Short mmCIF file of C-alpha atoms in Angstrom, two decimals:
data_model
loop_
_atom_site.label_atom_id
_atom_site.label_comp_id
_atom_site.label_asym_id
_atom_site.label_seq_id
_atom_site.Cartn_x
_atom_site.Cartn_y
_atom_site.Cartn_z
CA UNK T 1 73.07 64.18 63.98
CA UNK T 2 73.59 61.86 61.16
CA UNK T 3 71.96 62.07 57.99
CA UNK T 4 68.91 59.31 57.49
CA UNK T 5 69.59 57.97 54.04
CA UNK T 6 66.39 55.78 52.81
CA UNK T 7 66.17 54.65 49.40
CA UNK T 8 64.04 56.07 47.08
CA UNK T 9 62.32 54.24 44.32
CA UNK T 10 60.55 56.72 42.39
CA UNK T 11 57.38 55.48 40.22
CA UNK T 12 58.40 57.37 37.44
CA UNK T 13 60.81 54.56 34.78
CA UNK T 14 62.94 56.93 33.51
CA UNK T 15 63.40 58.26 37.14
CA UNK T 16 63.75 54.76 38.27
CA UNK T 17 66.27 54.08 35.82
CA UNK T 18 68.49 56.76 36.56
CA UNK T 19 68.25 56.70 40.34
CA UNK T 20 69.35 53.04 40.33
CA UNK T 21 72.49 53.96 38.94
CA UNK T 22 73.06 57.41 40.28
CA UNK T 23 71.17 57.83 43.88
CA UNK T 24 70.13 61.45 43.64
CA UNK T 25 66.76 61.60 44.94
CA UNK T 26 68.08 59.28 47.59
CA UNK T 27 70.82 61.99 48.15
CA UNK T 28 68.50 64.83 48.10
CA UNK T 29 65.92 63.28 50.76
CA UNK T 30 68.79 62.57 53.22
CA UNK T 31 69.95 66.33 53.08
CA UNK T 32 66.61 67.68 53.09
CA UNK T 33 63.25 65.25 54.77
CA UNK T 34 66.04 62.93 56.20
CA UNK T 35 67.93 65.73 58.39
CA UNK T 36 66.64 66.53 61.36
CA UNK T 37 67.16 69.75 63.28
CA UNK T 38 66.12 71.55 66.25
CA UNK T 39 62.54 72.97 67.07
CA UNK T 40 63.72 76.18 68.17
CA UNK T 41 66.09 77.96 66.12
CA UNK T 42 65.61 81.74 65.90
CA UNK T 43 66.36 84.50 63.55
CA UNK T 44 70.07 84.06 63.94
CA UNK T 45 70.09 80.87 61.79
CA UNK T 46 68.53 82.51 58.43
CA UNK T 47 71.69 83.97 57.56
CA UNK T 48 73.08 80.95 56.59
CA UNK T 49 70.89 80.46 53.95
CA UNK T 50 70.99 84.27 52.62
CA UNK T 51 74.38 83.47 52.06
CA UNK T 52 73.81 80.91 49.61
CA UNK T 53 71.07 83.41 48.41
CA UNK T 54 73.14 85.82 47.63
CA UNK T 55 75.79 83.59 46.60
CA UNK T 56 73.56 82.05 43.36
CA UNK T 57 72.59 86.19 42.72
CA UNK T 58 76.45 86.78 42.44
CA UNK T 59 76.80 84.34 40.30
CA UNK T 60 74.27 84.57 37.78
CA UNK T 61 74.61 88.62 37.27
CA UNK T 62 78.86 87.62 37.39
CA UNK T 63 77.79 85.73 33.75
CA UNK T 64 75.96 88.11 32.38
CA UNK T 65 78.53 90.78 33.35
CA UNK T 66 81.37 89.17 31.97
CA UNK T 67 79.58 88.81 28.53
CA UNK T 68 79.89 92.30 27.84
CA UNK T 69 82.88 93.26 30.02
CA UNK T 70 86.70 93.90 28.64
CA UNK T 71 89.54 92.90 30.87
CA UNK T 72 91.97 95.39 29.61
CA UNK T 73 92.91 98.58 31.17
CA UNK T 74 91.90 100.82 28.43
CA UNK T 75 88.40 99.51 28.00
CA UNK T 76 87.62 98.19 31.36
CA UNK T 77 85.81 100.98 32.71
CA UNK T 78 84.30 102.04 29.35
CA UNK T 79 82.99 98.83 28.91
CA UNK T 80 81.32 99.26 32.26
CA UNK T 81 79.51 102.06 31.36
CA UNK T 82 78.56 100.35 28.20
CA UNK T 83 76.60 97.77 30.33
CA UNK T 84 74.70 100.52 32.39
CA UNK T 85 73.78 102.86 29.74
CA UNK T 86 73.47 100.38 26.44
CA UNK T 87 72.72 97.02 27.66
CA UNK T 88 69.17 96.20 27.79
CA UNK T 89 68.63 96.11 32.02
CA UNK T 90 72.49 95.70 32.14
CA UNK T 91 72.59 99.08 35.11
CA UNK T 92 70.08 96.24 37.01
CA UNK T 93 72.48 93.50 36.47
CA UNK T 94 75.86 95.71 37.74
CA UNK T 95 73.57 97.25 40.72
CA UNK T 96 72.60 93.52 41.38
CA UNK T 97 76.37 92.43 41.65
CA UNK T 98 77.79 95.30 43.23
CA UNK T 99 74.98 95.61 46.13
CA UNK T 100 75.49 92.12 46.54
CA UNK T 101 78.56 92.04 46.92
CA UNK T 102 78.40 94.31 50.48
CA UNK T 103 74.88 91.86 51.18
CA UNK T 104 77.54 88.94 50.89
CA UNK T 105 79.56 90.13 53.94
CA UNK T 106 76.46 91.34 55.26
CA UNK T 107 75.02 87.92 56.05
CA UNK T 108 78.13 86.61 56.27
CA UNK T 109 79.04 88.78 58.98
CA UNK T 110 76.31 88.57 60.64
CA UNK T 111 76.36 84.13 60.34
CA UNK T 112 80.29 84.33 61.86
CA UNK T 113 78.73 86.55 65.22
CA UNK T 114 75.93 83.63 65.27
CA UNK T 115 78.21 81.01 65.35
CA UNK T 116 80.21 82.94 68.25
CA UNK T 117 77.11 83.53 70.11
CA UNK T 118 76.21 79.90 70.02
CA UNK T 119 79.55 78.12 69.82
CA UNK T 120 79.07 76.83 66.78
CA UNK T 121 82.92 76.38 66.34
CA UNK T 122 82.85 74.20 69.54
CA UNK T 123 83.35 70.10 69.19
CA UNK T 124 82.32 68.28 67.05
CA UNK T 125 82.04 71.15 64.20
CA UNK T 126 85.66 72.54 63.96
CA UNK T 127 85.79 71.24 60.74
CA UNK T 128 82.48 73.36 59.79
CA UNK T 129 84.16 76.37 61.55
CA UNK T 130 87.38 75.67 59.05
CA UNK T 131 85.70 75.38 56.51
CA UNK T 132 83.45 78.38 56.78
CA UNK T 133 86.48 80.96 57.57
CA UNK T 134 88.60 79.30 54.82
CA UNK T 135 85.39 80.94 52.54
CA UNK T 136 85.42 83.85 54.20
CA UNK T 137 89.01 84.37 53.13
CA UNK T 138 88.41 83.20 49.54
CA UNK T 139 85.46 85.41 49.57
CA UNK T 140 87.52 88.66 50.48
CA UNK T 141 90.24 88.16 47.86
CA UNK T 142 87.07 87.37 45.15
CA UNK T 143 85.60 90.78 46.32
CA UNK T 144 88.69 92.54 46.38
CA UNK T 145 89.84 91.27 42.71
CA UNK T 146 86.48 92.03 41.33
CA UNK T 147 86.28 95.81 42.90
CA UNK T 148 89.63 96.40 41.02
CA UNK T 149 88.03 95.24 37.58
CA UNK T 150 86.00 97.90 36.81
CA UNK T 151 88.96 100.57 36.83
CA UNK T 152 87.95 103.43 38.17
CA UNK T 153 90.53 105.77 40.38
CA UNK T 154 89.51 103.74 43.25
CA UNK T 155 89.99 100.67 41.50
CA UNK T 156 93.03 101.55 40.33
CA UNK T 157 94.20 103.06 43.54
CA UNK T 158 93.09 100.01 45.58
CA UNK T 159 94.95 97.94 43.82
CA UNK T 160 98.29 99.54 43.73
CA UNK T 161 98.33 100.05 47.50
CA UNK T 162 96.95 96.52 48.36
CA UNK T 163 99.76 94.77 46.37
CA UNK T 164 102.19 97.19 47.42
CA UNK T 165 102.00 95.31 50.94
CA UNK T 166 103.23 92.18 49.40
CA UNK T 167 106.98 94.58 49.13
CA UNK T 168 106.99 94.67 52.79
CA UNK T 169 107.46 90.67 53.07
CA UNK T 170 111.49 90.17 53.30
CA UNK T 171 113.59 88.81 50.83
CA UNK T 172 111.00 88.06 47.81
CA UNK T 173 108.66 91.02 48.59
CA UNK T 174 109.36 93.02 45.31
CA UNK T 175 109.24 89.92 42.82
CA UNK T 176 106.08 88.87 44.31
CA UNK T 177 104.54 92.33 43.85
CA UNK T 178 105.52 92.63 40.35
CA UNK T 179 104.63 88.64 40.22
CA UNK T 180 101.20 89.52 40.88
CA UNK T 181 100.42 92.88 39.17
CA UNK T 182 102.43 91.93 36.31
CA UNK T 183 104.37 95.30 35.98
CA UNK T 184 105.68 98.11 38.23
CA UNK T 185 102.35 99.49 37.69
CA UNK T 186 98.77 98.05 37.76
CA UNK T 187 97.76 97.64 34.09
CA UNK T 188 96.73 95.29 31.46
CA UNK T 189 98.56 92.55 33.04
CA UNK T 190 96.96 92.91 35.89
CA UNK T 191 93.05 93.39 35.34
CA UNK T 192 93.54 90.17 33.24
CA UNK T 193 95.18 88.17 35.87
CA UNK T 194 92.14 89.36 38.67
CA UNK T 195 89.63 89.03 35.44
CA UNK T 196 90.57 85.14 35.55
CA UNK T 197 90.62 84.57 39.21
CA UNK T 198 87.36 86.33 40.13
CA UNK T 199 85.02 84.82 37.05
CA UNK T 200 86.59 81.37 37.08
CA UNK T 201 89.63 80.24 39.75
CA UNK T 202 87.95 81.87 43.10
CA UNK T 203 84.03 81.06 41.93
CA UNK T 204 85.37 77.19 41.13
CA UNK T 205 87.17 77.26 44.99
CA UNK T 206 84.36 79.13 47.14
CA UNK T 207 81.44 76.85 45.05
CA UNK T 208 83.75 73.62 46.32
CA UNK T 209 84.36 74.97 49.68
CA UNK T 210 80.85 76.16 50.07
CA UNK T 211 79.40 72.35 49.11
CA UNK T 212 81.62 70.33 51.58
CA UNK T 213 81.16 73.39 54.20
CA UNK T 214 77.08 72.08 54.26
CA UNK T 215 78.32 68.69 53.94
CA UNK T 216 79.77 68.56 56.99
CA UNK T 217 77.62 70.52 58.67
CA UNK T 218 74.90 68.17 57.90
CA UNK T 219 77.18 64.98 58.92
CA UNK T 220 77.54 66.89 62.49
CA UNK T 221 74.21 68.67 62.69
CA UNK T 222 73.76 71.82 63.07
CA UNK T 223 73.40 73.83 66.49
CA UNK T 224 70.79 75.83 68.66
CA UNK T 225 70.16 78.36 70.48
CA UNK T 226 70.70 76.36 73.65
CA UNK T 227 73.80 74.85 72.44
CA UNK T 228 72.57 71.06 73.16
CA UNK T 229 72.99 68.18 70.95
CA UNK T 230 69.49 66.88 69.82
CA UNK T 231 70.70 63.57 68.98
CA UNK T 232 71.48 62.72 72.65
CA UNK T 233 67.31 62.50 72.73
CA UNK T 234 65.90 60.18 70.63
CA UNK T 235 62.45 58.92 70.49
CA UNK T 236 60.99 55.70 69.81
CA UNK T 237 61.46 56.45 66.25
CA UNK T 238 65.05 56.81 66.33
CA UNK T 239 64.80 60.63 65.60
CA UNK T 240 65.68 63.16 67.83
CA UNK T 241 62.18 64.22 69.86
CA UNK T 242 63.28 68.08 69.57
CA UNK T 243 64.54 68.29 66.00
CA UNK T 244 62.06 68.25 63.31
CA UNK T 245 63.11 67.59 59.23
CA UNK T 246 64.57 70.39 57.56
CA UNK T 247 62.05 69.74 54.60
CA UNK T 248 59.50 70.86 54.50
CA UNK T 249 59.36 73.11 58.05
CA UNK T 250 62.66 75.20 57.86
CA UNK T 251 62.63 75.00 54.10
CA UNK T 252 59.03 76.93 54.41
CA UNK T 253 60.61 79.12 56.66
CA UNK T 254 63.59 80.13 54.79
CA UNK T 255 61.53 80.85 52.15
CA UNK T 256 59.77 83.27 54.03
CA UNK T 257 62.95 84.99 55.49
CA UNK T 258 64.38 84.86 51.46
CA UNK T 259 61.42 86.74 50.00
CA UNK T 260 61.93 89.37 52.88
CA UNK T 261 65.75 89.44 52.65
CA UNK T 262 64.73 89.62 48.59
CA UNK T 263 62.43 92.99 48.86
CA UNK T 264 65.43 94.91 51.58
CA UNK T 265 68.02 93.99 48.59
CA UNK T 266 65.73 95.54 45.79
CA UNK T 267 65.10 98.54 47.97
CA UNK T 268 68.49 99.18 48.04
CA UNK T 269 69.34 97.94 44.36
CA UNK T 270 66.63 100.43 43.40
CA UNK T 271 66.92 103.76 45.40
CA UNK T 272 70.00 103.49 47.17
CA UNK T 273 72.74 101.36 45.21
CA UNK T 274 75.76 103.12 46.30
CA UNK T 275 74.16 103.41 49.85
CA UNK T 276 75.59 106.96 50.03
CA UNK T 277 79.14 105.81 48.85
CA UNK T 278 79.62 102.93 50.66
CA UNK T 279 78.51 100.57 48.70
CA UNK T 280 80.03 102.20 45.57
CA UNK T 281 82.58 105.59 45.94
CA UNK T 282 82.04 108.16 43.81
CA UNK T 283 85.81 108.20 43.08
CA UNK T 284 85.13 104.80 40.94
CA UNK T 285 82.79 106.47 39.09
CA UNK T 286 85.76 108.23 37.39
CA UNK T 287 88.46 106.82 34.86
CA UNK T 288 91.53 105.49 36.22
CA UNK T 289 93.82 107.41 36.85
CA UNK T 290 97.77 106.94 37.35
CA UNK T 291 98.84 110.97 37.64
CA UNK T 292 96.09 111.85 39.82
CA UNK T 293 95.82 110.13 43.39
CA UNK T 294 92.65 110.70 44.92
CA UNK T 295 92.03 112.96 48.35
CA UNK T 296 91.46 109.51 50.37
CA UNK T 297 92.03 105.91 49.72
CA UNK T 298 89.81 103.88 51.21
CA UNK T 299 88.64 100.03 50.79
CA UNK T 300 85.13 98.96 50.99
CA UNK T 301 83.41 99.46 53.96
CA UNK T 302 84.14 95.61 54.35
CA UNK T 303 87.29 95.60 54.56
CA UNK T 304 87.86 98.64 56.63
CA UNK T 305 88.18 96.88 59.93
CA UNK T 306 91.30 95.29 59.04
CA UNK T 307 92.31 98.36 56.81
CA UNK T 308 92.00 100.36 60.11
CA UNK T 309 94.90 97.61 61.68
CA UNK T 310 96.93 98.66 59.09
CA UNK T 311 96.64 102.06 59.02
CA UNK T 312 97.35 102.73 62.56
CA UNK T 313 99.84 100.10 63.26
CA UNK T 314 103.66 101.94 62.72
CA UNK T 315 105.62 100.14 60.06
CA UNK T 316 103.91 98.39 57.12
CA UNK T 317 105.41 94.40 57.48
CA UNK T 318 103.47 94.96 61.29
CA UNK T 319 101.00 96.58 60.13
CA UNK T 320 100.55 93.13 58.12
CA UNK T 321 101.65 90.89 60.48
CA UNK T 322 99.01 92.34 62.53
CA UNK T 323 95.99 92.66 60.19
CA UNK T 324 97.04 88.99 58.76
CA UNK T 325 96.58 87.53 62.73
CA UNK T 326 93.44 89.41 62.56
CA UNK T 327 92.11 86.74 60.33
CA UNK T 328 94.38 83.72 61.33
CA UNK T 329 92.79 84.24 65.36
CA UNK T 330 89.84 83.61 63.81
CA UNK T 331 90.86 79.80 62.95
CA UNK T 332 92.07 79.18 65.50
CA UNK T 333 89.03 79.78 67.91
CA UNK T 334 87.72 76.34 68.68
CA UNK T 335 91.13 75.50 70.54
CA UNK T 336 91.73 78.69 72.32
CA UNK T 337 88.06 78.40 73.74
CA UNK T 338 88.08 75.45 76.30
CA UNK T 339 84.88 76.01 78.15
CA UNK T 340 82.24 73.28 77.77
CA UNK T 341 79.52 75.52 77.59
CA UNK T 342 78.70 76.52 74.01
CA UNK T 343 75.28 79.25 74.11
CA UNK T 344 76.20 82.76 75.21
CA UNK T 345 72.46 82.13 76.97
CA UNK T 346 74.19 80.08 79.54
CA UNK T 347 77.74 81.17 79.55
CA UNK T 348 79.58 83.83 82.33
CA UNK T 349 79.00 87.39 82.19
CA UNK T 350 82.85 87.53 81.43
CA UNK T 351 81.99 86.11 78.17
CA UNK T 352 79.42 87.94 77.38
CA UNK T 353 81.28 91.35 78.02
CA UNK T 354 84.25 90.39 76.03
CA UNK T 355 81.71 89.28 72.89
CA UNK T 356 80.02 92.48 73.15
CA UNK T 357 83.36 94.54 73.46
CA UNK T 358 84.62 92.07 70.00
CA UNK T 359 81.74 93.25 67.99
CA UNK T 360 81.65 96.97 69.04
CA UNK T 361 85.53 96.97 68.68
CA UNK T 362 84.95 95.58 65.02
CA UNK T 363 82.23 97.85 64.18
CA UNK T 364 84.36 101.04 65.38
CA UNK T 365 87.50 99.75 63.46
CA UNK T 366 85.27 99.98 60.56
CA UNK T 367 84.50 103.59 61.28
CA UNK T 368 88.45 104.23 61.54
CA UNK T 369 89.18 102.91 58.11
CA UNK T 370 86.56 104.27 56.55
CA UNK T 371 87.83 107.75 57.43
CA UNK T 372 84.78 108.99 59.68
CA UNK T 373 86.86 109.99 62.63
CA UNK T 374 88.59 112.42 60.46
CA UNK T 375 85.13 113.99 60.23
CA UNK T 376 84.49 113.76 63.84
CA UNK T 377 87.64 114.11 65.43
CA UNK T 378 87.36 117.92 64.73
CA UNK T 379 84.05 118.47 65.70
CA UNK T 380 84.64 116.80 69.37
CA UNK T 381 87.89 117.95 70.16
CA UNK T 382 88.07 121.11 68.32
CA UNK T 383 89.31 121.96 64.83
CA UNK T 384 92.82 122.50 66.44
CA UNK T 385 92.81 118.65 67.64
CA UNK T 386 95.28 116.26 66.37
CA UNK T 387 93.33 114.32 64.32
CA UNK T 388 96.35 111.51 63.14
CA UNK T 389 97.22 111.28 66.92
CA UNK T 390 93.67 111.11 68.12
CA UNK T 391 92.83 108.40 65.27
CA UNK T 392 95.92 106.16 65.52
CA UNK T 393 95.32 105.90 69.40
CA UNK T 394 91.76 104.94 69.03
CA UNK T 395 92.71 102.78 66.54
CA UNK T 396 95.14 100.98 68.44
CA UNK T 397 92.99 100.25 71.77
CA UNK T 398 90.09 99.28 69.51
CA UNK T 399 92.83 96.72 67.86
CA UNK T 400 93.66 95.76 71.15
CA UNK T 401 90.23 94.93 72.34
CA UNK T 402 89.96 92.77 69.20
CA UNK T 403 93.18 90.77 70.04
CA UNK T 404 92.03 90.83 73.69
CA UNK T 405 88.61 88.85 72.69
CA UNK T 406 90.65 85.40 71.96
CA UNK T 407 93.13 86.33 74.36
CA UNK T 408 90.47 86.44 77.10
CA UNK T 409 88.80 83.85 75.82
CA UNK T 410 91.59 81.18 76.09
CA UNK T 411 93.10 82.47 79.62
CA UNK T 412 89.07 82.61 80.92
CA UNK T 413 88.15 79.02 79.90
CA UNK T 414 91.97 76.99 80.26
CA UNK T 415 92.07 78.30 83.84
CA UNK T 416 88.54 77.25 85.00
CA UNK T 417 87.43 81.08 85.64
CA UNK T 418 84.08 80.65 83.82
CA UNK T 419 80.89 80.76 86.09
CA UNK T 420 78.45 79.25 83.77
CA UNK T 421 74.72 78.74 84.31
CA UNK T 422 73.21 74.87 84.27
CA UNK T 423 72.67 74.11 80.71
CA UNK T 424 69.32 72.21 80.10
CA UNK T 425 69.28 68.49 78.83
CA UNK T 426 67.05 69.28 76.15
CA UNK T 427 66.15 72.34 73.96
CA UNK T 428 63.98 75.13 75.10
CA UNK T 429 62.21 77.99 73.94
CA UNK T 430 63.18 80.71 75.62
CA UNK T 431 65.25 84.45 74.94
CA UNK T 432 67.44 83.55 78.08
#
């Protein structure tokens, strides 16, 4: 709904002085007391914030890293180990960063299935739904430049074959490779190039996109669990009878859901940083480097999903073109889905089959670029089974499904097949 802006005239002079000239407080109430939303949001909707969470923790331990870091490639990764074993707290600072770095696209991950549960991405908040995959993007080429900075063999590794791809495009493939790494080889070139982007150029970008992402979220209002606009019910107030202001009941309550999002992270910052290698390989706990090419290259676990596309998809430029669609589909959502029905609560069972099959096909992708079939292959089929041939097919029908989601999703809706439930006027309170 759209913001209440009331003027504020604080008692305070100096306060008063400065807000008649630059309306802050006025801003502030309008985005916080003055927007309403609805009564009955559930879990689903912390995430949101958690990103921002873990957005300020990135950074604030990104400063204090970079103090003490050295962007070349002969003291990058000593000056790593400088800041875990010398700096006062500095292991607590790189353990922050690093584990929240996987956090990020925790929450993040977790925000974009909301959003598809809910149709969040449905009229009027394309331009939210933009704007929140155009930081997704930005957010996986910040993470991917800052994994290559501390250069380990991973790092280093990571970094050759990720830019490598650019040499499939046709025509200008090879410039742009050696365009971006500087060299025929990753080097000091560039770890000073992704040193720049990731502390200044991407952080500047995501802190913009981020900003006018809320923005417009809070010019639109945000949705429900029911997938109802609140504003169509006003009361004699002129505020919505089933939204309440953000400030101070779901401000209260992300506080709440912070501090226990807070004591999972330290957990993990504190016994289990590398999460058993995900989080961290134990490759990139070693030096760079170029003679010796490790058993496995792997991305984060991340990024495996679309690693997996590439991987199993023959040829590399379709391999790319095919990974790259991966993302683009994922713009392109709020036109391929026609249906007027937003909440998976009230939407056809064809739907809700073809979400769950999106997820799982996601979540097994994963598994396939992170190289745990190889482990499991054997042990289910035999140690005589073809583990490439096994892999690459399961690879491929799980990248199917994936494609098969929007696919579905446009034929099921533009052709009227959808048997949706009646969608209540106003919001309600229940699981289904």
């Amino acid at each position: 709904m759209p913001l209440t802006y009331v003027r504020v005239h604080p008692k305070n002079r100096l306060l008063a002085w400065i807000e008649d000239r630059l309306p802050w407080l006025t801003f502030l109430s309008a985005h916080t007391s003055g927007y309403y939303v609805a009564k009955n949001l559930d879990v689903w909707y912390y995430f949101g914030v958690l990103a921002l969470v873990v957005l300020v923790n990135q950074l604030l331990t990104g400063i204090f890293l970079a103090m003490h870091f050295r962007p070349t490639a002969a003291d990058a990764f000593a000056s790593v180990e400088y800041i875990m074993r010398e700096v006062p707290w500095g292991w607590l600072i790189r353990y922050l960063h690093s584990t929240g770095a996987s956090l990020f696209f925790v929450v993040v991950y977790i925000h974009m299935f909301r959003s598809l549960m809910y149709g969040s991405y449905k009229r009027p908040r394309e331009l939210v739904w933009l704007l929140g995959s155009l930081i997704f993007v930005v957010l996986m080429a910040e993470a991917f430049m800052g994994y290559v900075l501390p250069w380990g063999q991973m790092s280093f590794w990571g970094a050759k074959v990720i830019v490598s791809l650019f040499s499939a495009i046709p025509v200008v493939g090879d410039d742009l490779t050696r365009w971006i790494m500087g060299d025929y080889l990753p080097g000091d070139a560039t770890i000073n190039r992704f040193f720049a982007l990731h502390v200044i150029a991407l952080p500047l970008v995501l802190l913009l996109l981020v900003t006018v992402h809320i923005l417009a979220l809070h010019e639109v209002g945000s949705s429900n669990p029911d997938g109802v606009e609140i504003a169509d019910t006003r009361g004699e107030d002129g505020n919505p009878v089933d939204g309440v202001p953000f400030h101070p009941y779901y401000t209260v309550d992300d506080l709440f859901s912070t501090a226990v999002f807070v004591l999972f992270a330290a957990f993990v910052v504190f016994f289990a940083p590398t999460f058993g290698g995900a989080f961290l390989e134990p490759e990139n706990f070693r030096p760079a480097n170029p003679l010796v090419t490790p058993g496995h290259i792997k991305p984060v676990w991340y990024f495996t999903p679309y690693y997996a596309m590439l991987r199993v998809i023959p040829g590399k430029l379709a391999g790319i073109a095919v990974m790259s669609s991966a993302i683009l589909a994922v713009f392109l959502l709020p036109w391929l889905d026609r249906g007027t029905v937003r909440s998976v609560r009230y939407r056809g069972l064809g739907y809700r089959i073809a979400l769950a099959l999106f997820a799982m096909s996601f979540v097994l992708l994963g598994a396939v670029g992170a190289g745990v079939s190889a482990t499991l292959i054997p042990r289910l089929f035999g140690a005589a089974a073809d583990v490439t041939w096994i892999e690459n097919a399961f690879g491929r029908f799980w990248t199917a499904v994936y494609f098969g989601y929007f696919l579905f999703t446009w034929i099921y809706t533009r052709f009227g097949l959808e048997r949706t439930r009646p969608v209540p006027a106003r919001v309600t309170f229940g699981t289904d």
